[in-house]
């Protein structure tokens, strides 16, 4: 709706007022928590290394998406810079007392498996959020607003399934059944999307299936990680 009736930059500008409201709510909520004594050691160098390293990694990927060859010299330089910066980030995390990403977590196989699962889950979510509206606009001639509206089955199914999986976990204490069902549903939904027309009823049902699969994975994976590491 913002893209169609205002302009596409508003899909970015809208984050400023929303972020401001979130900042106020977080400030009010956290203000009621007890304050930890002592001076916190904020890892500013680690944050800068992570930001710059990921940026250097993403720029060549964006260039490849725009038609630049993978082995282009500028891309190679970007990836080399990214590797150096991210290696420095890891070294910084190993020695900082309040690391942004404690490297010891990755010695836990459950944490690594859950991170991989969430990576695939969010990869699919972002890809579908981009490719489904693009397909509808280019193939079916949908407007930007109508193409975005077509994503509603998936975007509503995700929190609904997350809520239900949370209730299931609360009542039974078992994580794996909901997690396994979610992992099975996502590829089924993606396959159905690949073999159906962009505007068919089956495509909408497939989006619901994918959304349910993602929603079943998100809270269960997060809780699995929380239960697998020390409280601090």
Short mmCIF file of C-alpha atoms in Angstrom, two decimals:
data_model
loop_
_atom_site.label_atom_id
_atom_site.label_comp_id
_atom_site.label_asym_id
_atom_site.label_seq_id
_atom_site.Cartn_x
_atom_site.Cartn_y
_atom_site.Cartn_z
CA UNK A 1 0.00 0.00 0.00
CA UNK A 2 2.82 2.41 0.87
CA UNK A 3 4.64 1.61 -2.38
CA UNK A 4 1.56 2.00 -4.55
CA UNK A 5 -0.06 5.07 -3.01
CA UNK A 6 2.96 7.00 -1.69
CA UNK A 7 6.31 5.84 -3.09
CA UNK A 8 8.68 2.91 -2.58
CA UNK A 9 11.05 4.80 -0.21
CA UNK A 10 8.16 4.90 2.28
CA UNK A 11 8.60 1.16 2.83
CA UNK A 12 11.84 2.23 4.56
CA UNK A 13 10.76 5.56 6.10
CA UNK A 14 7.85 3.83 7.88
CA UNK A 15 10.40 2.12 10.13
CA UNK A 16 11.34 5.45 11.77
CA UNK A 17 7.99 6.18 13.51
CA UNK A 18 7.44 2.49 14.23
CA UNK A 19 10.95 2.25 15.69
CA UNK A 20 10.37 5.37 17.80
CA UNK A 21 7.20 3.87 19.30
CA UNK A 22 9.08 0.63 19.99
CA UNK A 23 11.89 2.59 21.65
CA UNK A 24 9.44 4.33 23.99
CA UNK A 25 7.72 1.05 24.90
CA UNK A 26 11.03 -0.73 25.53
CA UNK A 27 12.30 2.18 27.65
CA UNK A 28 9.17 2.09 29.81
CA UNK A 29 9.26 -1.68 30.20
CA UNK A 30 12.96 -2.01 30.97
CA UNK A 31 12.80 0.90 33.41
CA UNK A 32 11.00 -1.37 35.88
CA UNK A 33 13.77 -3.97 35.91
CA UNK A 34 16.50 -3.99 38.56
CA UNK A 35 19.76 -2.33 37.50
CA UNK A 36 22.89 -4.47 37.52
CA UNK A 37 25.64 -2.82 39.51
CA UNK A 38 29.02 -2.13 37.98
CA UNK A 39 30.14 -0.55 34.75
CA UNK A 40 29.05 -2.53 31.67
CA UNK A 41 31.72 -3.17 29.07
CA UNK A 42 30.04 -2.52 25.72
CA UNK A 43 31.76 -4.23 22.81
CA UNK A 44 31.81 -1.30 20.41
CA UNK A 45 34.73 -2.67 18.42
CA UNK A 46 32.92 -5.99 17.96
CA UNK A 47 29.76 -4.25 16.78
CA UNK A 48 31.74 -2.19 14.25
CA UNK A 49 33.61 -5.25 12.96
CA UNK A 50 30.39 -7.25 12.58
CA UNK A 51 28.58 -4.42 10.78
CA UNK A 52 31.45 -3.66 8.40
CA UNK A 53 32.21 -7.35 7.78
CA UNK A 54 28.63 -8.23 6.88
CA UNK A 55 28.35 -5.13 4.70
CA UNK A 56 31.50 -6.09 2.82
CA UNK A 57 30.04 -9.58 2.37
CA UNK A 58 26.63 -8.41 1.11
CA UNK A 59 27.81 -5.85 -1.44
CA UNK A 60 29.39 -8.46 -3.77
CA UNK A 61 26.27 -10.65 -3.43
CA UNK A 62 24.14 -7.68 -4.48
CA UNK A 63 26.45 -7.04 -7.43
CA UNK A 64 26.14 -10.66 -8.54
CA UNK A 65 22.37 -10.34 -8.35
CA UNK A 66 22.63 -7.34 -10.66
CA UNK A 67 24.56 -9.34 -13.27
CA UNK A 68 28.20 -8.98 -12.24
CA UNK A 69 30.17 -12.28 -12.58
CA UNK A 70 31.05 -14.13 -9.38
CA UNK A 71 34.76 -13.96 -10.20
CA UNK A 72 34.74 -10.21 -10.83
CA UNK A 73 37.81 -8.54 -9.28
CA UNK A 74 35.77 -6.09 -7.20
CA UNK A 75 33.66 -8.93 -5.80
CA UNK A 76 36.80 -10.87 -4.88
CA UNK A 77 38.16 -7.83 -3.05
CA UNK A 78 34.86 -7.40 -1.19
CA UNK A 79 34.79 -11.00 -0.04
CA UNK A 80 38.44 -10.88 1.00
CA UNK A 81 37.77 -7.77 3.10
CA UNK A 82 34.71 -9.47 4.59
CA UNK A 83 36.71 -12.56 5.59
CA UNK A 84 39.38 -10.44 7.27
CA UNK A 85 36.85 -8.30 9.16
CA UNK A 86 34.77 -11.28 10.29
CA UNK A 87 37.92 -13.12 11.40
CA UNK A 88 38.84 -10.07 13.47
CA UNK A 89 35.27 -10.04 14.84
CA UNK A 90 35.61 -13.65 16.00
CA UNK A 91 38.95 -12.87 17.64
CA UNK A 92 37.37 -9.87 19.37
CA UNK A 93 34.50 -12.02 20.66
CA UNK A 94 36.90 -14.57 22.10
CA UNK A 95 38.64 -12.02 24.29
CA UNK A 96 35.85 -9.56 25.23
CA UNK A 97 34.20 -10.23 28.63
CA UNK A 98 30.73 -9.18 27.38
CA UNK A 99 30.87 -10.46 23.81
CA UNK A 100 28.00 -9.74 21.42
CA UNK A 101 28.18 -13.34 20.18
CA UNK A 102 29.90 -15.59 22.74
CA UNK A 103 31.90 -18.07 20.66
CA UNK A 104 31.55 -20.75 23.33
CA UNK A 105 27.90 -21.14 22.31
CA UNK A 106 28.98 -22.73 19.04
CA UNK A 107 30.64 -25.57 20.93
CA UNK A 108 27.09 -26.71 21.74
CA UNK A 109 25.76 -28.95 18.96
CA UNK A 110 22.14 -28.16 19.83
CA UNK A 111 22.77 -24.42 19.46
CA UNK A 112 24.49 -24.96 16.10
CA UNK A 113 21.65 -27.15 14.83
CA UNK A 114 19.00 -24.64 15.94
CA UNK A 115 20.90 -21.73 14.37
CA UNK A 116 21.08 -23.67 11.09
CA UNK A 117 17.35 -24.40 11.30
CA UNK A 118 16.51 -20.74 11.91
CA UNK A 119 18.82 -19.67 9.07
CA UNK A 120 16.89 -21.86 6.62
CA UNK A 121 13.57 -20.71 8.06
CA UNK A 122 14.32 -16.98 7.72
CA UNK A 123 15.98 -17.56 4.33
CA UNK A 124 12.69 -18.98 3.07
CA UNK A 125 10.63 -16.25 4.71
CA UNK A 126 12.63 -13.38 3.19
CA UNK A 127 12.81 -15.09 -0.21
CA UNK A 128 9.05 -15.64 -0.33
CA UNK A 129 8.36 -12.09 0.89
CA UNK A 130 10.29 -10.82 -2.14
CA UNK A 131 9.65 -13.41 -4.84
CA UNK A 132 5.91 -14.07 -4.39
CA UNK A 133 4.85 -10.39 -4.85
CA UNK A 134 7.39 -10.03 -7.68
CA UNK A 135 5.95 -13.07 -9.43
CA UNK A 136 2.42 -11.75 -9.05
CA UNK A 137 3.36 -8.35 -10.45
CA UNK A 138 5.44 -9.61 -13.40
CA UNK A 139 3.41 -12.72 -14.35
CA UNK A 140 -0.15 -11.94 -13.25
CA UNK A 141 -0.06 -8.14 -13.57
CA UNK A 142 -1.01 -7.48 -9.94
CA UNK A 143 -0.53 -4.04 -8.43
CA UNK A 144 1.96 -3.62 -5.58
CA UNK A 145 -0.84 -3.43 -2.99
CA UNK A 146 -2.64 -6.52 -4.32
CA UNK A 147 0.61 -8.49 -4.50
CA UNK A 148 1.39 -7.61 -0.89
CA UNK A 149 -2.15 -8.54 0.14
CA UNK A 150 -1.63 -11.98 -1.39
CA UNK A 151 1.07 -12.62 1.23
CA UNK A 152 -1.42 -12.31 4.09
CA UNK A 153 -2.14 -16.07 4.29
CA UNK A 154 1.52 -16.71 5.10
CA UNK A 155 2.09 -13.72 7.35
CA UNK A 156 -1.02 -14.53 9.42
CA UNK A 157 -0.29 -18.26 9.55
CA UNK A 158 3.17 -17.73 11.07
CA UNK A 159 2.08 -16.05 14.36
CA UNK A 160 -1.01 -18.29 14.61
CA UNK A 161 1.11 -21.44 14.37
CA UNK A 162 3.72 -19.95 16.72
CA UNK A 163 1.00 -19.32 19.31
CA UNK A 164 -0.35 -22.87 18.95
CA UNK A 165 3.11 -24.42 19.18
CA UNK A 166 3.77 -22.36 22.31
CA UNK A 167 0.56 -23.65 23.88
CA UNK A 168 1.49 -27.21 22.88
CA UNK A 169 4.91 -26.83 24.45
CA UNK A 170 3.42 -25.37 27.64
CA UNK A 171 0.98 -28.26 28.04
CA UNK A 172 3.17 -31.18 27.00
CA UNK A 173 6.77 -30.03 27.50
CA UNK A 174 7.72 -31.70 24.21
CA UNK A 175 9.48 -29.65 21.54
CA UNK A 176 10.32 -32.14 18.80
CA UNK A 177 6.80 -33.06 17.52
CA UNK A 178 5.93 -29.45 16.58
CA UNK A 179 9.45 -28.81 15.30
CA UNK A 180 9.48 -31.91 13.09
CA UNK A 181 6.03 -31.12 11.71
CA UNK A 182 7.18 -27.59 10.85
CA UNK A 183 10.32 -28.85 9.11
CA UNK A 184 8.18 -31.26 7.03
CA UNK A 185 5.49 -28.72 6.07
CA UNK A 186 7.79 -26.00 4.65
CA UNK A 187 9.26 -28.02 1.73
CA UNK A 188 5.79 -29.41 0.93
CA UNK A 189 4.41 -25.88 0.70
CA UNK A 190 7.36 -24.67 -1.36
CA UNK A 191 6.96 -27.58 -3.80
CA UNK A 192 3.26 -26.81 -4.18
CA UNK A 193 4.12 -23.16 -4.92
CA UNK A 194 6.56 -24.26 -7.60
CA UNK A 195 4.02 -26.38 -9.47
CA UNK A 196 0.96 -24.10 -9.33
CA UNK A 197 -0.04 -20.86 -10.98
CA UNK A 198 0.67 -17.66 -9.04
CA UNK A 199 -3.01 -16.77 -8.57
CA UNK A 200 -4.49 -20.24 -7.96
CA UNK A 201 -6.26 -21.26 -4.77
CA UNK A 202 -3.68 -24.01 -4.25
CA UNK A 203 -0.90 -21.38 -4.24
CA UNK A 204 -2.68 -19.52 -1.42
CA UNK A 205 -3.11 -22.79 0.49
CA UNK A 206 0.58 -23.53 -0.06
CA UNK A 207 1.49 -20.17 1.47
CA UNK A 208 -0.60 -21.07 4.52
CA UNK A 209 1.21 -24.42 4.79
CA UNK A 210 4.60 -22.71 4.58
CA UNK A 211 3.52 -20.14 7.18
CA UNK A 212 2.34 -22.86 9.56
CA UNK A 213 5.61 -24.73 9.09
CA UNK A 214 7.66 -21.63 9.90
CA UNK A 215 5.47 -20.71 12.85
CA UNK A 216 5.85 -24.17 14.37
CA UNK A 217 9.64 -23.89 14.20
CA UNK A 218 10.28 -20.38 15.57
CA UNK A 219 9.29 -20.58 19.26
CA UNK A 220 10.26 -24.22 19.69
CA UNK A 221 13.76 -23.59 18.29
CA UNK A 222 14.26 -20.51 20.46
CA UNK A 223 13.19 -22.37 23.61
CA UNK A 224 15.42 -25.32 22.70
CA UNK A 225 18.41 -22.98 22.55
CA UNK A 226 17.48 -21.31 25.83
CA UNK A 227 17.25 -24.68 27.56
CA UNK A 228 20.60 -25.81 26.18
CA UNK A 229 22.83 -23.02 27.47
CA UNK A 230 23.65 -21.62 30.92
CA UNK A 231 21.21 -19.03 32.24
CA UNK A 232 23.71 -16.16 32.11
#
